[in-house]
mmCIF file of C-alpha atoms in Angstrom:
data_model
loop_
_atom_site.group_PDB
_atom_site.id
_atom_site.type_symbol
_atom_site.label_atom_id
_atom_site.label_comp_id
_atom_site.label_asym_id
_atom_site.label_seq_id
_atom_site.Cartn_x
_atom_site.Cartn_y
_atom_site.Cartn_z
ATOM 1 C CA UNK A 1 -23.849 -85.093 2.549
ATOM 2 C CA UNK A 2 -21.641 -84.973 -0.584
ATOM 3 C CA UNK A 3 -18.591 -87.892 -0.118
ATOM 4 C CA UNK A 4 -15.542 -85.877 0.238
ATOM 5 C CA UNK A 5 -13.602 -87.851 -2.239
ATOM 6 C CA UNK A 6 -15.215 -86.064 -5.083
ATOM 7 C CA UNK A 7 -17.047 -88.121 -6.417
ATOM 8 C CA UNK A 8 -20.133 -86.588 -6.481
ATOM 9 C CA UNK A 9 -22.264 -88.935 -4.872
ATOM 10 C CA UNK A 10 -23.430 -89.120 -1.417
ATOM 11 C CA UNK A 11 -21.156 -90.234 1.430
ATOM 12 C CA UNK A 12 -23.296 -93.198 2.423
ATOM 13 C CA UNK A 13 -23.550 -94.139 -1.294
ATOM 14 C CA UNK A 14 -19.599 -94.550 -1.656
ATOM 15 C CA UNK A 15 -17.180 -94.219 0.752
ATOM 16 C CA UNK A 16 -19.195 -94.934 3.789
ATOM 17 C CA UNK A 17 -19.768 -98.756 3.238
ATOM 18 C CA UNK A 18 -15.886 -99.185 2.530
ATOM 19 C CA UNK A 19 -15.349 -97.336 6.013
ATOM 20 C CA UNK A 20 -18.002 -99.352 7.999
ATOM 21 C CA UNK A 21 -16.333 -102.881 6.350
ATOM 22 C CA UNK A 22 -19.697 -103.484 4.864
ATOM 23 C CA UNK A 23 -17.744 -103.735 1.256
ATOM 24 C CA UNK A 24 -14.114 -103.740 -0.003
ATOM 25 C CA UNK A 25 -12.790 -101.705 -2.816
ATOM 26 C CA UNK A 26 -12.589 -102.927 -5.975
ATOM 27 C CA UNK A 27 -10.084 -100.678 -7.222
ATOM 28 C CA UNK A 28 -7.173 -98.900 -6.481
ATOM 29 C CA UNK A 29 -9.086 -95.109 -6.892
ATOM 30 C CA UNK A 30 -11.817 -96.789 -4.276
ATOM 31 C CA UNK A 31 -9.388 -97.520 -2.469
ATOM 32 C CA UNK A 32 -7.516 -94.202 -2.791
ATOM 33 C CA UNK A 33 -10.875 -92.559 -2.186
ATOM 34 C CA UNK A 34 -11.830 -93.978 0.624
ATOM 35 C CA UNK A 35 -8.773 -93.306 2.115
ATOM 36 C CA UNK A 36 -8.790 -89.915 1.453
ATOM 37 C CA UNK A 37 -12.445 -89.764 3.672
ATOM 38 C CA UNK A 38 -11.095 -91.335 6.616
ATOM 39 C CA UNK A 39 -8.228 -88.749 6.320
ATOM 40 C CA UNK A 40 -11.290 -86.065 6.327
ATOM 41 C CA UNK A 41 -13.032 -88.019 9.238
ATOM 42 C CA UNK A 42 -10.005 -88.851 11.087
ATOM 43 C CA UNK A 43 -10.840 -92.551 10.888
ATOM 44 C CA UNK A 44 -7.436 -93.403 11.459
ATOM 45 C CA UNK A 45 -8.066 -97.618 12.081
ATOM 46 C CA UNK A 46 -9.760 -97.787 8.444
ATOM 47 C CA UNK A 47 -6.424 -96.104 7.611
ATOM 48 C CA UNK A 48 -4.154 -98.774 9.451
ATOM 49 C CA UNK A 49 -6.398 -101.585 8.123
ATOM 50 C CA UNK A 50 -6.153 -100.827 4.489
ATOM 51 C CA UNK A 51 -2.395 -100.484 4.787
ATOM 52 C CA UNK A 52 -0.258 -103.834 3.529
ATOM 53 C CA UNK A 53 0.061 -105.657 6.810
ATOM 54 C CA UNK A 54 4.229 -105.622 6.203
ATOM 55 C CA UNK A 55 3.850 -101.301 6.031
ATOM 56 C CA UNK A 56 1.468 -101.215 9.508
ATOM 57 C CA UNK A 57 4.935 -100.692 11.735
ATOM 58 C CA UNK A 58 6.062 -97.261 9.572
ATOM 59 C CA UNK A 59 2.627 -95.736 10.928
ATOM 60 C CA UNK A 60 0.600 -94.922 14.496
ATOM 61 C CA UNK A 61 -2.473 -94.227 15.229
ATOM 62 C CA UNK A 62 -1.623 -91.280 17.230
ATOM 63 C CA UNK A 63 0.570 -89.575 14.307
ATOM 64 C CA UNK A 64 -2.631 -90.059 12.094
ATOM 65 C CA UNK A 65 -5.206 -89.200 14.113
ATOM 66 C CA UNK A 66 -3.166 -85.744 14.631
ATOM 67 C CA UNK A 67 -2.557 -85.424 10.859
ATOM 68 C CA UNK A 68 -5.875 -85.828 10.298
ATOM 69 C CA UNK A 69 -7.376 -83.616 12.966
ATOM 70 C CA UNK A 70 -4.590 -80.453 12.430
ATOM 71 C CA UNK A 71 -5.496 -80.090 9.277
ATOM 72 C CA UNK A 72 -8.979 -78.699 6.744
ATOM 73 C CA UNK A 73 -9.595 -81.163 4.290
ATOM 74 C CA UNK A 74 -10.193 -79.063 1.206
ATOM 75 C CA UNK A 75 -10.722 -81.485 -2.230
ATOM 76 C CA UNK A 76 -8.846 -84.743 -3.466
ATOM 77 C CA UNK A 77 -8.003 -84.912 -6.921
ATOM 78 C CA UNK A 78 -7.445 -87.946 -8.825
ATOM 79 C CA UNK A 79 -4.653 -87.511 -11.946
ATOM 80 C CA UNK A 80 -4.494 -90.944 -13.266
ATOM 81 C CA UNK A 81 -5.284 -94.480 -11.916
ATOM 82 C CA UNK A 82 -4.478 -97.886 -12.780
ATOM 83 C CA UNK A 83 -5.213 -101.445 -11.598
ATOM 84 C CA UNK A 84 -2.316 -100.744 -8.844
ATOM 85 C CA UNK A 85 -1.485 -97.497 -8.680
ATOM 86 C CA UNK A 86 -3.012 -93.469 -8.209
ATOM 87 C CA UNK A 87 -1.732 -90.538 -8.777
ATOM 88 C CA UNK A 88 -3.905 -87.943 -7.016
ATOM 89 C CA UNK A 89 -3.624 -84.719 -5.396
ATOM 90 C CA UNK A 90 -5.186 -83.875 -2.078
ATOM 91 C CA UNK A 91 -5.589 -79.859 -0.945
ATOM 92 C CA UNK A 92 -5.947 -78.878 2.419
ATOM 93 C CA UNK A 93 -5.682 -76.457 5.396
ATOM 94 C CA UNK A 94 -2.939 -76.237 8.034
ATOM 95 C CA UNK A 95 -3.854 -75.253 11.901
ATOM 96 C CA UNK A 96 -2.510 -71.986 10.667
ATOM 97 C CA UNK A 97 -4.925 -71.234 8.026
ATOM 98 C CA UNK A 98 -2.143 -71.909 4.684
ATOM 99 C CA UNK A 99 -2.747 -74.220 2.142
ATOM 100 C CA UNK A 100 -1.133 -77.113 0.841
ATOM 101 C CA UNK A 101 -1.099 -79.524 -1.817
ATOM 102 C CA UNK A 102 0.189 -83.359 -1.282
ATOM 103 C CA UNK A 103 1.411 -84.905 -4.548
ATOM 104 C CA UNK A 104 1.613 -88.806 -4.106
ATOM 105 C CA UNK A 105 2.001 -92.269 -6.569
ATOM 106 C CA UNK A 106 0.402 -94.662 -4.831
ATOM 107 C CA UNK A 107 1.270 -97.915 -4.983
ATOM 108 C CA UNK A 108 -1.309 -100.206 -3.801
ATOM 109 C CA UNK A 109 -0.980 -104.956 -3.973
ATOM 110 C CA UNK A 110 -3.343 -107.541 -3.705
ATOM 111 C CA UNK A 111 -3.346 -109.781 -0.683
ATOM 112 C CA UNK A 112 -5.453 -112.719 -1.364
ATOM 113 C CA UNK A 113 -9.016 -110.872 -2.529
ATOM 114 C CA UNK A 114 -8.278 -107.475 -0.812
ATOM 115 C CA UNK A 115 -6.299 -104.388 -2.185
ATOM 116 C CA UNK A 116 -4.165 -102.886 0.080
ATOM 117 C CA UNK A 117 -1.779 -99.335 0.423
ATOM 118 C CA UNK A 118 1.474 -100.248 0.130
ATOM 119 C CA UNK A 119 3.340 -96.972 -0.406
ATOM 120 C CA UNK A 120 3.826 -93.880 -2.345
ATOM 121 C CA UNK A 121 6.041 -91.207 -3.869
ATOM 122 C CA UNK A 122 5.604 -87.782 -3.011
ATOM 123 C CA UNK A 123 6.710 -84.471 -4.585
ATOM 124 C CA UNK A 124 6.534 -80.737 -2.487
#
């Protein structure tokens, strides 16, 4: 199966060791990336756990898990990406069969060796 992050490789050959905790992203767009596939797999405790610890209380699991689940994940586009930041573009599918683009700067911080999701800007 072809990761959905785009990348072109296999899901088990790049986003599926990040998910399983097997490695840790070494860059922001990993980290982006990977995010993005738990998003498509509605793997919403990879997406609490790669959240800054101080962000955690802005987000639930339930709210995620039914973000996640309502919606078709379509393709993630990545615009630009630095050592702590990504500016992508994800497409997808409401319940009601209209798409959508989300727009987001991502801001992303080291704590100790691991890269974390701190926040991001969004436009409509």
């Amino acid at each position: 199966m072809e990761c959905p992050c785009g990348s072109e490789y296999t899901l088990e050959q790049c986003c599926m060791p990040l998910l399983k905790g097997m490695q840790q992203p070494a860059t922001a767009e990993a980290l982006m990336r990977s995010r993005y596939t738990a998003y498509v797999l509605a793997n919403a405790n990879y997406l609490l756990d790669t959240t800054h610890p101080r962000m955690r209380h802005l987000y639930s699991k339930k709210s995620i898990l039914q973000w996640a689940k309502e919606n078709q994940w379509l393709r993630l586009e990545i615009e630009s990406a630095t050592e702590l930041a990504v500016v992508f573009r994800a497409y997808f599918k409401d319940s009601s069969g209209q798409e959508h683009q989300h727009y987001e700067h991502s801001i992303f911080a080291l704590l100790g060796e691991k890269l974390y999701y701190v926040s991001g800007t969004f436009e409509d």
